[in-house]
mmCIF file of C-alpha atoms and ligand atoms in Angstrom:
data_model
loop_
_atom_site.group_PDB
_atom_site.id
_atom_site.type_symbol
_atom_site.label_atom_id
_atom_site.label_comp_id
_atom_site.label_asym_id
_atom_site.label_seq_id
_atom_site.Cartn_x
_atom_site.Cartn_y
_atom_site.Cartn_z
ATOM 1 C CA UNK K 18 -1.940 -16.799 1.044
ATOM 2 C CA UNK K 19 1.369 -15.085 1.610
ATOM 3 C CA UNK K 20 3.939 -13.268 -0.458
ATOM 4 C CA UNK K 21 7.547 -12.259 -0.302
ATOM 5 C CA UNK K 22 9.296 -9.546 -2.253
ATOM 6 C CA UNK K 23 12.923 -9.101 -3.241
ATOM 7 C CA UNK K 24 14.816 -6.360 -5.007
ATOM 8 C CA UNK K 25 16.870 -3.231 -4.451
ATOM 9 C CA UNK K 26 15.713 0.202 -5.571
ATOM 10 C CA UNK K 27 18.469 0.611 -8.186
ATOM 11 C CA UNK K 28 19.121 -3.091 -8.765
ATOM 12 C CA UNK K 29 18.078 -4.880 -11.940
ATOM 13 C CA UNK K 30 14.544 -5.810 -10.904
ATOM 14 C CA UNK K 31 11.910 -6.287 -8.226
ATOM 15 C CA UNK K 32 10.389 -9.710 -7.669
ATOM 16 C CA UNK K 33 7.349 -10.978 -5.787
ATOM 17 C CA UNK K 34 6.452 -14.609 -5.125
ATOM 18 C CA UNK K 35 2.828 -15.196 -4.236
ATOM 19 C CA UNK K 36 1.855 -18.422 -2.603
ATOM 20 C CA UNK K 37 -1.617 -19.851 -2.068
ATOM 21 C CA UNK K 38 -3.472 -17.923 -4.771
ATOM 22 C CA UNK K 39 -6.372 -20.227 -5.736
ATOM 23 C CA UNK K 40 -6.389 -22.011 -9.072
ATOM 24 C CA UNK K 41 -8.660 -21.030 -11.944
ATOM 25 C CA UNK K 42 -8.475 -17.268 -11.382
ATOM 26 C CA UNK K 43 -8.342 -15.221 -14.555
ATOM 27 C CA UNK K 44 -5.110 -13.214 -14.451
ATOM 28 C CA UNK K 45 -3.328 -11.296 -17.162
ATOM 29 C CA UNK K 46 -0.440 -8.830 -17.109
ATOM 30 C CA UNK K 47 -2.853 -6.006 -17.941
ATOM 31 C CA UNK K 48 -4.698 -6.501 -14.615
ATOM 32 C CA UNK K 49 -1.419 -5.807 -12.831
ATOM 33 C CA UNK K 50 -0.051 -3.121 -15.177
ATOM 34 C CA UNK K 51 -3.171 -1.026 -14.678
ATOM 35 C CA UNK K 52 -2.442 -0.883 -10.929
ATOM 36 C CA UNK K 53 1.282 -0.242 -11.427
ATOM 37 C CA UNK K 54 0.430 2.755 -13.607
ATOM 38 C CA UNK K 55 -1.926 4.135 -10.944
ATOM 39 C CA UNK K 56 0.870 4.006 -8.336
ATOM 40 C CA UNK K 57 3.225 5.919 -10.624
ATOM 41 C CA UNK K 58 0.913 8.889 -10.979
ATOM 42 C CA UNK K 59 0.371 11.540 -8.346
ATOM 43 C CA UNK K 60 1.340 15.142 -7.865
ATOM 44 C CA UNK K 61 4.584 15.690 -5.969
ATOM 45 C CA UNK K 62 6.744 12.836 -7.240
ATOM 46 C CA UNK K 63 10.394 13.437 -8.118
ATOM 47 C CA UNK K 64 12.418 12.712 -11.262
ATOM 48 C CA UNK K 65 12.705 8.969 -10.705
ATOM 49 C CA UNK K 66 9.103 8.443 -11.818
ATOM 50 C CA UNK K 67 9.984 9.922 -15.221
ATOM 51 C CA UNK K 68 12.585 7.176 -15.657
ATOM 52 C CA UNK K 69 10.467 4.196 -14.606
ATOM 53 C CA UNK K 70 7.596 2.780 -16.663
ATOM 54 C CA UNK K 71 6.554 -0.114 -14.494
ATOM 55 C CA UNK K 72 5.312 -3.196 -16.298
ATOM 56 C CA UNK K 73 5.050 -6.708 -14.934
ATOM 57 C CA UNK K 74 6.453 -9.898 -16.329
ATOM 58 C CA UNK K 75 4.557 -12.920 -14.972
ATOM 59 C CA UNK K 76 7.130 -15.704 -14.960
ATOM 60 C CA UNK K 77 5.355 -18.494 -13.053
ATOM 61 C CA UNK K 78 2.012 -19.740 -11.813
ATOM 62 C CA UNK K 79 -0.194 -18.631 -14.721
ATOM 63 C CA UNK K 80 -0.992 -20.516 -17.923
ATOM 64 C CA UNK K 81 -3.291 -19.415 -20.730
ATOM 65 C CA UNK K 82 -4.565 -16.525 -18.617
ATOM 66 C CA UNK K 83 -5.510 -18.540 -15.531
ATOM 67 C CA UNK K 84 -3.743 -19.228 -12.235
ATOM 68 C CA UNK K 85 -2.528 -22.770 -11.677
ATOM 69 C CA UNK K 86 -2.500 -22.906 -7.884
ATOM 70 C CA UNK K 87 1.294 -22.996 -7.994
ATOM 71 C CA UNK K 88 3.429 -20.037 -6.787
ATOM 72 C CA UNK K 89 3.037 -16.947 -8.932
ATOM 73 C CA UNK K 90 6.222 -15.030 -9.715
ATOM 74 C CA UNK K 91 6.005 -11.384 -10.711
ATOM 75 C CA UNK K 92 8.963 -9.372 -11.958
ATOM 76 C CA UNK K 93 9.225 -5.618 -12.566
ATOM 77 C CA UNK K 94 12.361 -4.220 -14.144
ATOM 78 C CA UNK K 95 14.067 -1.114 -12.734
ATOM 79 C CA UNK K 96 14.814 1.011 -15.779
ATOM 80 C CA UNK K 97 17.108 3.187 -13.663
ATOM 81 C CA UNK K 98 19.426 0.184 -13.169
ATOM 82 C CA UNK K 99 21.235 1.052 -16.391
ATOM 83 C CA UNK K 100 22.642 4.135 -14.628
ATOM 84 C CA UNK K 101 23.704 2.075 -11.575
ATOM 85 C CA UNK K 102 25.245 -1.025 -13.104
ATOM 86 C CA UNK K 103 28.626 -0.663 -11.396
ATOM 87 C CA UNK K 104 27.392 0.599 -8.020
ATOM 88 C CA UNK K 105 24.734 -2.124 -7.877
ATOM 89 C CA UNK K 106 26.722 -4.910 -9.565
ATOM 90 C CA UNK K 107 26.118 -8.364 -8.145
ATOM 91 C CA UNK K 108 29.667 -9.537 -8.942
ATOM 92 C CA UNK K 109 32.713 -7.944 -7.249
ATOM 93 C CA UNK K 110 33.971 -4.817 -9.025
ATOM 94 C CA UNK K 111 37.523 -3.598 -9.518
ATOM 95 C CA UNK K 112 36.834 0.097 -10.154
ATOM 96 C CA UNK K 113 38.745 1.747 -7.261
ATOM 97 C CA UNK K 114 36.738 4.993 -7.325
ATOM 98 C CA UNK K 115 33.435 3.124 -7.186
ATOM 99 C CA UNK K 116 34.657 0.819 -4.408
ATOM 100 C CA UNK K 117 35.543 3.892 -2.307
ATOM 101 C CA UNK K 118 32.200 5.585 -3.029
ATOM 102 C CA UNK K 119 30.293 4.769 0.143
ATOM 103 C CA UNK K 120 27.211 6.241 1.744
ATOM 104 C CA UNK K 121 28.387 7.196 5.237
ATOM 105 C CA UNK K 122 25.927 9.969 6.021
ATOM 106 C CA UNK K 123 22.644 8.684 7.450
ATOM 107 C CA UNK K 124 19.473 10.658 6.666
ATOM 108 C CA UNK K 125 17.325 11.452 9.702
ATOM 109 C CA UNK K 126 14.007 9.631 9.438
ATOM 110 C CA UNK K 127 15.325 6.873 7.158
ATOM 111 C CA UNK K 128 16.331 3.313 8.037
ATOM 112 C CA UNK K 129 19.964 4.194 7.107
ATOM 113 C CA UNK K 130 21.584 4.319 10.556
ATOM 114 C CA UNK K 131 19.474 1.690 12.297
ATOM 115 C CA UNK K 132 19.872 -0.703 9.384
ATOM 116 C CA UNK K 133 23.658 -0.157 9.325
ATOM 117 C CA UNK K 134 23.893 -0.889 13.051
ATOM 118 C CA UNK K 135 21.736 -3.976 12.685
ATOM 119 C CA UNK K 136 23.525 -5.610 9.741
ATOM 120 C CA UNK K 137 27.004 -4.165 10.285
ATOM 121 C CA UNK K 138 27.057 -2.217 7.022
ATOM 122 C CA UNK K 139 29.589 0.593 6.795
ATOM 123 C CA UNK K 140 28.236 1.534 3.359
ATOM 124 C CA UNK K 141 24.649 2.534 4.023
ATOM 125 C CA UNK K 142 23.737 2.007 0.374
ATOM 126 C CA UNK K 143 23.361 -1.619 1.509
ATOM 127 C CA UNK K 144 20.465 -0.441 3.691
ATOM 128 C CA UNK K 145 18.787 2.296 1.701
ATOM 129 C CA UNK K 146 18.533 0.243 -1.477
ATOM 130 C CA UNK K 147 16.163 -2.182 0.197
ATOM 131 C CA UNK K 148 14.429 0.135 2.640
ATOM 132 C CA UNK K 149 13.426 2.377 -0.289
ATOM 133 C CA UNK K 150 9.735 2.675 -1.096
ATOM 134 C CA UNK K 151 10.573 1.458 -4.596
ATOM 135 C CA UNK K 152 9.668 -1.954 -3.139
ATOM 136 C CA UNK K 153 6.028 -0.907 -2.947
ATOM 137 C CA UNK K 154 5.867 -1.429 -6.736
ATOM 138 C CA UNK K 155 5.693 -5.196 -6.353
ATOM 139 C CA UNK K 156 3.400 -4.941 -3.363
ATOM 140 C CA UNK K 157 0.978 -3.177 -5.681
ATOM 141 C CA UNK K 158 1.500 -6.021 -8.176
ATOM 142 C CA UNK K 159 0.640 -8.564 -5.458
ATOM 143 C CA UNK K 160 -2.349 -6.421 -4.465
ATOM 144 C CA UNK K 161 -3.562 -6.455 -8.066
ATOM 145 C CA UNK K 162 -3.759 -10.260 -7.917
ATOM 146 C CA UNK K 163 -5.648 -10.007 -4.609
ATOM 147 C CA UNK K 164 -8.052 -7.537 -6.215
ATOM 148 C CA UNK K 165 -8.780 -10.077 -8.968
ATOM 149 C CA UNK K 166 -9.855 -12.563 -6.281
ATOM 150 C CA UNK K 167 -12.018 -9.925 -4.587
ATOM 151 C CA UNK K 168 -13.596 -8.903 -7.884
ATOM 152 C CA UNK K 169 -14.652 -12.511 -8.506
ATOM 153 C CA UNK K 170 -16.499 -12.616 -5.179
ATOM 154 C CA UNK K 171 -18.120 -9.191 -5.451
ATOM 155 C CA UNK K 172 -15.829 -7.238 -3.108
ATOM 156 C CA UNK K 173 -14.713 -3.730 -4.119
ATOM 157 C CA UNK K 174 -11.747 -1.750 -2.807
ATOM 158 C CA UNK K 175 -11.060 1.967 -3.190
ATOM 159 C CA UNK K 176 -8.269 4.088 -1.765
ATOM 160 C CA UNK K 177 -8.148 7.859 -1.704
ATOM 161 C CA UNK K 178 -6.398 10.793 -0.051
ATOM 162 C CA UNK K 179 -8.113 12.729 2.707
ATOM 163 C CA UNK K 180 -5.328 14.961 3.935
ATOM 164 C CA UNK K 181 -2.001 16.364 2.686
ATOM 165 C CA UNK K 182 0.221 18.826 4.543
ATOM 166 C CA UNK K 183 -2.591 19.870 6.897
ATOM 167 C CA UNK K 184 -5.142 20.416 4.095
ATOM 168 C CA UNK K 185 -8.136 18.212 4.884
ATOM 169 C CA UNK K 186 -10.789 17.118 2.380
ATOM 170 C CA UNK K 187 -14.386 17.761 3.394
ATOM 171 C CA UNK K 188 -16.377 14.835 4.749
ATOM 172 C CA UNK K 189 -16.946 12.165 2.111
ATOM 173 C CA UNK K 190 -20.313 12.285 0.443
ATOM 174 C CA UNK K 191 -20.516 9.712 -2.336
ATOM 175 C CA UNK K 192 -23.267 7.493 -3.650
ATOM 176 C CA UNK K 193 -21.121 4.519 -4.635
ATOM 177 C CA UNK K 194 -17.505 3.407 -4.595
ATOM 178 C CA UNK K 195 -17.579 3.648 -8.394
ATOM 179 C CA UNK K 196 -18.404 7.340 -8.123
ATOM 180 C CA UNK K 197 -15.656 7.858 -5.548
ATOM 181 C CA UNK K 198 -13.177 6.075 -7.812
ATOM 182 C CA UNK K 199 -14.230 7.956 -10.935
ATOM 183 C CA UNK K 200 -13.530 11.280 -9.202
ATOM 184 C CA UNK K 201 -10.305 10.320 -7.407
ATOM 185 C CA UNK K 202 -8.794 8.702 -10.531
ATOM 186 C CA UNK K 203 -9.020 12.087 -12.233
ATOM 187 C CA UNK K 204 -7.559 14.026 -9.293
ATOM 188 C CA UNK K 205 -3.747 14.527 -9.380
ATOM 189 C CA UNK K 206 -3.750 14.042 -5.597
ATOM 190 C CA UNK K 207 -6.422 11.298 -5.559
ATOM 191 C CA UNK K 208 -8.782 13.471 -3.540
ATOM 192 C CA UNK K 209 -12.588 13.422 -3.778
ATOM 193 C CA UNK K 210 -12.901 17.099 -2.843
ATOM 194 C CA UNK K 211 -11.629 19.251 -5.769
ATOM 195 C CA UNK K 212 -11.164 22.408 -3.690
ATOM 196 C CA UNK K 213 -9.104 20.625 -1.068
ATOM 197 C CA UNK K 214 -7.240 18.855 -3.891
ATOM 198 C CA UNK K 215 -6.232 22.226 -5.328
ATOM 199 C CA UNK K 216 -4.988 23.406 -1.936
ATOM 200 C CA UNK K 217 -3.099 20.136 -1.462
ATOM 201 C CA UNK K 218 -1.253 20.767 -4.731
ATOM 202 C CA UNK K 219 -0.423 24.294 -3.583
ATOM 203 C CA UNK K 220 0.904 22.875 -0.307
ATOM 204 C CA UNK K 221 3.056 20.417 -2.294
ATOM 205 C CA UNK K 222 4.372 23.257 -4.512
ATOM 206 C CA UNK K 223 5.264 25.267 -1.435
ATOM 207 C CA UNK K 224 7.023 22.319 0.224
ATOM 208 C CA UNK K 225 8.976 21.703 -2.975
ATOM 209 C CA UNK K 226 9.964 25.363 -3.204
ATOM 210 C CA UNK K 227 11.198 25.259 0.391
ATOM 211 C CA UNK K 228 13.165 22.040 -0.169
ATOM 212 C CA UNK K 229 10.826 20.355 2.263
ATOM 213 C CA UNK K 230 8.396 17.420 2.168
ATOM 214 C CA UNK K 231 4.855 16.845 3.453
ATOM 215 C CA UNK K 232 2.841 13.825 4.542
ATOM 216 C CA UNK K 233 -0.841 13.087 4.870
ATOM 217 C CA UNK K 234 -3.649 10.627 5.492
ATOM 218 C CA UNK K 235 -5.062 8.031 3.124
ATOM 219 C CA UNK K 236 -8.255 6.029 3.474
ATOM 220 C CA UNK K 237 -9.203 2.640 2.077
ATOM 221 C CA UNK K 238 -12.812 1.470 1.842
ATOM 222 C CA UNK K 239 -13.750 -2.156 1.181
ATOM 223 C CA UNK K 240 -17.352 -2.959 0.312
ATOM 224 C CA UNK K 241 -19.088 -6.311 -0.065
ATOM 225 C CA UNK K 242 -17.209 -8.289 2.606
ATOM 226 C CA UNK K 243 -19.738 -10.578 4.303
ATOM 227 C CA UNK K 244 -20.143 -10.504 8.087
ATOM 228 C CA UNK K 245 -18.032 -12.999 10.009
ATOM 229 C CA UNK K 246 -14.698 -12.788 8.162
ATOM 230 C CA UNK K 247 -11.649 -12.861 10.442
ATOM 231 C CA UNK K 248 -11.788 -14.207 13.980
ATOM 232 C CA UNK K 249 -12.019 -13.149 17.599
ATOM 233 C CA UNK K 250 -10.488 -16.366 18.944
ATOM 234 C CA UNK K 251 -6.783 -15.563 18.561
ATOM 235 C CA UNK K 252 -4.790 -12.335 18.347
ATOM 236 C CA UNK K 253 -3.164 -13.435 15.110
ATOM 237 C CA UNK K 254 -6.443 -14.232 13.373
ATOM 238 C CA UNK K 255 -8.103 -10.859 13.932
ATOM 239 C CA UNK K 256 -8.504 -9.385 10.462
ATOM 240 C CA UNK K 257 -8.419 -5.756 11.624
ATOM 241 C CA UNK K 258 -5.060 -6.459 13.298
ATOM 242 C CA UNK K 259 -3.689 -7.913 10.069
ATOM 243 C CA UNK K 260 -4.892 -4.908 8.099
ATOM 244 C CA UNK K 261 -3.395 -2.553 10.683
ATOM 245 C CA UNK K 262 -0.025 -4.308 10.394
ATOM 246 C CA UNK K 263 -0.212 -4.172 6.609
ATOM 247 C CA UNK K 264 -0.877 -0.417 6.645
ATOM 248 C CA UNK K 265 1.929 0.370 9.105
ATOM 249 C CA UNK K 266 4.265 -1.821 7.023
ATOM 250 C CA UNK K 267 4.045 0.656 4.144
ATOM 251 C CA UNK K 268 7.166 2.816 4.006
ATOM 252 C CA UNK K 269 6.776 6.034 6.023
ATOM 253 C CA UNK K 270 3.427 5.015 7.592
ATOM 254 C CA UNK K 271 3.208 5.747 11.302
ATOM 255 C CA UNK K 272 -0.345 5.047 12.377
ATOM 256 C CA UNK K 273 -3.664 3.495 11.533
ATOM 257 C CA UNK K 274 -7.310 3.817 12.567
ATOM 258 C CA UNK K 275 -10.643 2.173 11.717
ATOM 259 C CA UNK K 276 -13.962 3.983 11.458
ATOM 260 C CA UNK K 277 -14.019 6.944 13.813
ATOM 261 C CA UNK K 278 -10.646 5.711 15.109
ATOM 262 C CA UNK K 279 -8.941 7.881 17.745
ATOM 263 C CA UNK K 280 -12.075 10.026 17.967
ATOM 264 C CA UNK K 281 -13.611 7.142 19.991
ATOM 265 C CA UNK K 282 -11.429 8.228 22.918
ATOM 266 C CA UNK K 283 -13.367 11.490 23.129
ATOM 267 C CA UNK K 284 -16.940 10.170 22.891
ATOM 268 C CA UNK K 285 -19.182 8.231 25.276
ATOM 269 C CA UNK K 286 -20.040 4.648 24.325
ATOM 270 C CA UNK K 287 -23.545 5.637 23.238
ATOM 271 C CA UNK K 288 -21.955 7.763 20.490
ATOM 272 C CA UNK K 289 -19.378 5.205 19.482
ATOM 273 C CA UNK K 290 -21.119 1.857 19.005
ATOM 274 C CA UNK K 291 -23.291 1.082 16.007
ATOM 275 C CA UNK K 292 -26.898 0.115 16.645
ATOM 276 C CA UNK K 293 -28.015 -3.224 15.214
ATOM 277 C CA UNK K 294 -31.010 -3.294 12.865
ATOM 278 C CA UNK K 295 -32.738 -6.027 10.859
ATOM 279 C CA UNK K 296 -34.834 -6.112 7.705
ATOM 280 C CA UNK K 297 -36.061 -9.066 5.605
ATOM 281 C CA UNK K 298 -34.187 -7.716 2.535
ATOM 282 C CA UNK K 299 -30.861 -7.097 4.214
ATOM 283 C CA UNK K 300 -30.868 -9.307 7.280
ATOM 284 C CA UNK K 301 -28.752 -7.837 10.078
ATOM 285 C CA UNK K 302 -27.078 -4.510 9.548
ATOM 286 C CA UNK K 303 -25.857 -1.443 11.458
ATOM 287 C CA UNK K 304 -27.435 1.991 11.601
ATOM 288 C CA UNK K 305 -23.979 3.626 11.463
ATOM 289 C CA UNK K 306 -20.466 2.413 10.730
ATOM 290 C CA UNK K 307 -18.314 4.111 13.348
ATOM 291 C CA UNK K 308 -16.533 0.803 13.945
ATOM 292 C CA UNK K 309 -15.229 0.872 10.360
ATOM 293 C CA UNK K 310 -16.469 -2.628 9.573
ATOM 294 C CA UNK K 311 -15.032 -4.561 12.539
ATOM 295 C CA UNK K 312 -16.165 -5.774 15.931
ATOM 296 C CA UNK K 313 -13.921 -8.198 17.796
ATOM 297 C CA UNK K 314 -11.547 -8.637 14.869
ATOM 298 C CA UNK K 315 -14.440 -9.942 12.740
ATOM 299 C CA UNK K 316 -16.199 -8.131 9.896
ATOM 300 C CA UNK K 317 -19.679 -6.782 10.601
ATOM 301 C CA UNK K 318 -20.765 -6.772 6.952
ATOM 302 C CA UNK K 319 -20.532 -2.973 6.870
ATOM 303 C CA UNK K 320 -17.786 -1.424 4.702
ATOM 304 C CA UNK K 321 -14.260 -1.703 6.072
ATOM 305 C CA UNK K 322 -12.975 1.848 6.529
ATOM 306 C CA UNK K 323 -9.305 2.144 7.425
ATOM 307 C CA UNK K 324 -7.013 5.166 7.444
ATOM 308 C CA UNK K 325 -3.239 5.395 7.577
ATOM 309 C CA UNK K 326 -0.990 8.343 8.305
ATOM 310 C CA UNK K 327 2.146 8.878 6.236
ATOM 311 C CA UNK K 328 4.955 11.028 7.574
ATOM 312 C CA UNK K 329 6.701 13.473 5.230
ATOM 313 C CA UNK K 330 9.380 11.750 3.141
ATOM 314 C CA UNK K 331 12.668 12.061 5.074
ATOM 315 C CA UNK K 332 14.919 12.684 2.053
ATOM 316 C CA UNK K 333 15.004 16.487 2.194
ATOM 317 C CA UNK K 334 16.649 19.164 0.081
ATOM 318 C CA UNK K 335 16.424 21.297 3.192
ATOM 319 C CA UNK K 336 19.253 19.890 5.306
ATOM 320 C CA UNK K 337 18.736 18.379 8.748
ATOM 321 C CA UNK K 338 21.659 17.695 10.997
ATOM 322 C CA UNK K 339 23.236 14.249 11.099
ATOM 323 C CA UNK K 340 26.624 12.640 11.808
ATOM 324 C CA UNK K 341 29.000 10.899 9.366
ATOM 325 C CA UNK K 342 29.520 7.305 10.586
ATOM 326 C CA UNK K 343 33.208 7.265 9.520
ATOM 327 C CA UNK K 344 34.466 10.713 10.584
ATOM 328 C CA UNK K 345 31.888 11.231 13.390
ATOM 329 C CA UNK K 346 31.727 14.821 12.136
ATOM 330 C CA UNK K 347 28.331 16.523 12.104
ATOM 331 C CA UNK K 348 27.042 17.490 8.673
ATOM 332 C CA UNK K 349 23.863 18.829 7.128
ATOM 333 C CA UNK K 350 22.202 16.164 4.945
ATOM 334 C CA UNK K 351 22.013 17.076 1.255
ATOM 335 C CA UNK K 352 20.574 14.993 -1.564
ATOM 336 C CA UNK K 353 20.355 14.719 -5.322
ATOM 337 C CA UNK K 354 16.681 13.998 -5.876
ATOM 338 C CA UNK K 355 13.554 13.287 -3.878
ATOM 339 C CA UNK K 356 9.766 13.364 -3.879
ATOM 340 C CA UNK K 357 8.184 16.281 -2.040
ATOM 341 C CA UNK K 358 5.038 14.218 -1.451
ATOM 342 C CA UNK K 359 4.154 10.603 -2.208
ATOM 343 C CA UNK K 360 0.799 10.447 -0.382
ATOM 344 C CA UNK K 361 -1.293 9.992 -3.595
ATOM 345 C CA UNK K 362 0.899 7.030 -4.646
ATOM 346 C CA UNK K 363 0.768 5.675 -1.093
ATOM 347 C CA UNK K 364 -3.038 5.550 -1.282
ATOM 348 C CA UNK K 365 -2.660 3.058 -4.151
ATOM 349 C CA UNK K 366 -0.193 1.035 -2.075
ATOM 350 C CA UNK K 367 -2.588 1.104 0.893
ATOM 351 C CA UNK K 368 -5.364 -0.176 -1.356
ATOM 352 C CA UNK K 369 -3.088 -3.031 -2.468
ATOM 353 C CA UNK K 370 -2.001 -4.163 0.992
ATOM 354 C CA UNK K 371 -5.548 -4.021 2.351
ATOM 355 C CA UNK K 372 -6.821 -5.952 -0.688
ATOM 356 C CA UNK K 373 -4.191 -8.620 -0.011
ATOM 357 C CA UNK K 374 -5.202 -9.096 3.631
ATOM 358 C CA UNK K 375 -8.918 -9.234 2.826
ATOM 359 C CA UNK K 376 -8.371 -11.671 -0.059
ATOM 360 C CA UNK K 377 -6.138 -13.869 2.109
ATOM 361 C CA UNK K 378 -8.841 -13.994 4.803
ATOM 362 C CA UNK K 379 -11.539 -14.804 2.224
ATOM 363 C CA UNK K 380 -9.460 -17.567 0.658
ATOM 364 C CA UNK K 381 -8.577 -19.108 4.001
ATOM 365 C CA UNK K 382 -12.177 -19.000 5.216
ATOM 366 C CA UNK K 383 -14.041 -19.999 2.064
ATOM 367 C CA UNK K 384 -12.081 -22.715 0.387
ATOM 368 C CA UNK K 385 -8.395 -22.169 -0.446
ATOM 369 C CA UNK K 386 -7.691 -24.165 -3.605
ATOM 370 C CA UNK K 387 -10.205 -23.205 -6.296
ATOM 371 C CA UNK K 388 -11.774 -19.871 -7.111
ATOM 372 C CA UNK K 389 -15.016 -21.525 -8.281
ATOM 373 C CA UNK K 390 -15.508 -23.252 -4.920
ATOM 374 C CA UNK K 391 -14.614 -20.068 -3.031
ATOM 375 C CA UNK K 392 -17.318 -18.243 -5.005
ATOM 376 C CA UNK K 393 -19.908 -20.903 -4.159
ATOM 377 C CA UNK K 394 -18.952 -20.936 -0.476
ATOM 378 C CA UNK K 395 -19.059 -17.180 -0.085
ATOM 379 C CA UNK K 396 -22.479 -17.046 -1.744
ATOM 380 C CA UNK K 397 -23.678 -19.706 0.679
ATOM 381 C CA UNK K 398 -22.335 -17.662 3.614
ATOM 382 C CA UNK K 399 -24.117 -14.556 2.333
ATOM 383 C CA UNK K 400 -27.412 -16.443 2.046
ATOM 384 C CA UNK K 401 -26.942 -17.902 5.499
ATOM 385 C CA UNK K 402 -26.323 -14.460 7.028
ATOM 386 C CA UNK K 403 -29.477 -13.101 5.402
ATOM 387 C CA UNK K 404 -31.617 -15.941 6.687
ATOM 388 C CA UNK K 405 -29.998 -16.055 10.150
HETATM 389 C C1 EPS L 7 12.685 6.565 -2.606
HETATM 390 C C2 EPS L 7 13.457 7.512 -3.263
HETATM 391 C C3 EPS L 7 13.214 7.887 -4.679
HETATM 392 C C4 EPS L 7 11.783 7.555 -5.060
HETATM 393 C C5 EPS L 7 11.575 6.090 -4.707
HETATM 394 C C6 EPS L 7 11.540 5.910 -3.237
HETATM 395 O O1 EPS L 7 14.031 7.137 -5.555
HETATM 396 P P1 EPS L 7 15.485 7.599 -5.987
HETATM 397 O O2 EPS L 7 16.339 7.425 -4.765
HETATM 398 O O3 EPS L 7 15.860 6.639 -7.096
HETATM 399 O O4 EPS L 7 15.370 9.018 -6.446
HETATM 400 O O5 EPS L 7 11.544 7.814 -6.397
HETATM 401 O O6 EPS L 7 10.346 5.640 -5.197
HETATM 402 C C7 EPS L 7 10.376 4.864 -6.315
HETATM 403 C C8 EPS L 7 11.435 4.608 -7.038
HETATM 404 C C9 EPS L 7 9.058 4.334 -6.656
HETATM 405 O O7 EPS L 7 8.950 3.543 -7.619
HETATM 406 O O8 EPS L 7 8.107 4.683 -5.957
HETATM 407 C C10 EPS L 7 13.004 6.166 -1.218
HETATM 408 O O9 EPS L 7 14.087 6.483 -0.720
HETATM 409 O O10 EPS L 7 12.145 5.539 -0.553
#
């Protein structure tokens, strides 16, 4: 399974083409719209989210509510495009003022300058339109399709926020992923700990007041993945590596860790590795899950626990110094609108990209073409592991 996306932030629409999704999978627009709506919520977003009401149009690959095995095309309209029709026109324009209106002032922390140098753009709108996190909308749409596959085979995915602007949630203590989800869905910052959630909102208010932005840490948990998914035989088949790449590919994400993550550097091996246990009911299992569900790039059967760190959004009301690429004069960056914090929305994106990688691994390992056969094969693998 793979997917590509296309679309500019203020262009007419975003598009995703998904290839290799098995046939026979129940899929309706509502499965995707539910996820798109989740991404749009979250305390700390700017005015753009009041303009957009993301809904998907499935234009290929699905018939009578089921996937065909052919490429699936998903389209989400940018409502804001109506305000940008001349600036973002596909055809040449003859409006002199608009032609002269170029973005020549790169924002520190954005792809603006590097992208301009790479592609030779002297109008950095040509960079920022595509590097914008608006693109994550269709990644969430693709992730929603992946989640449908996972649902069919009894795998559950939940993303949540554990830190914003230095405010850390207390250690997770939940009985089931359903409970975790029920609480975080109701939290404006998608945090399980209500007290920390309140402080996170205060931190966001303060950042907004100061014209600043704040980042944070999100966590994704995947339960129900059988042991043995992924591979240790090649670097590019290790599933944890694929998940790590997917997390760092999210706009503004700078790092990733599994299980106890970087803490492993500070502990002896006896306090890092997970002891192996066996029972007739469960087969092999682990006493702890410090590895976050992976050993050697292969799943252990314990929940996958992955965290990603998001830097503060670089578009700041509070100016940082930069240099105009035409005049070479220094200037202090100023902007029209921005989000002070997009960490809650990013936790939904993280969920989507992790779901995609896990679903792709499941499909490639358990049967590829048909969801019914994949279900049978994964059940067989689960039985085998239990009796091993
Ligand atoms: C973004 C800048 C803002 C965000 C946008 C990502 O958009 P605008 O420049 O139109 O104000 O709202 O995020 C989305 C549109 C979205 O759907 O998440 C950026 O520069 O990355």
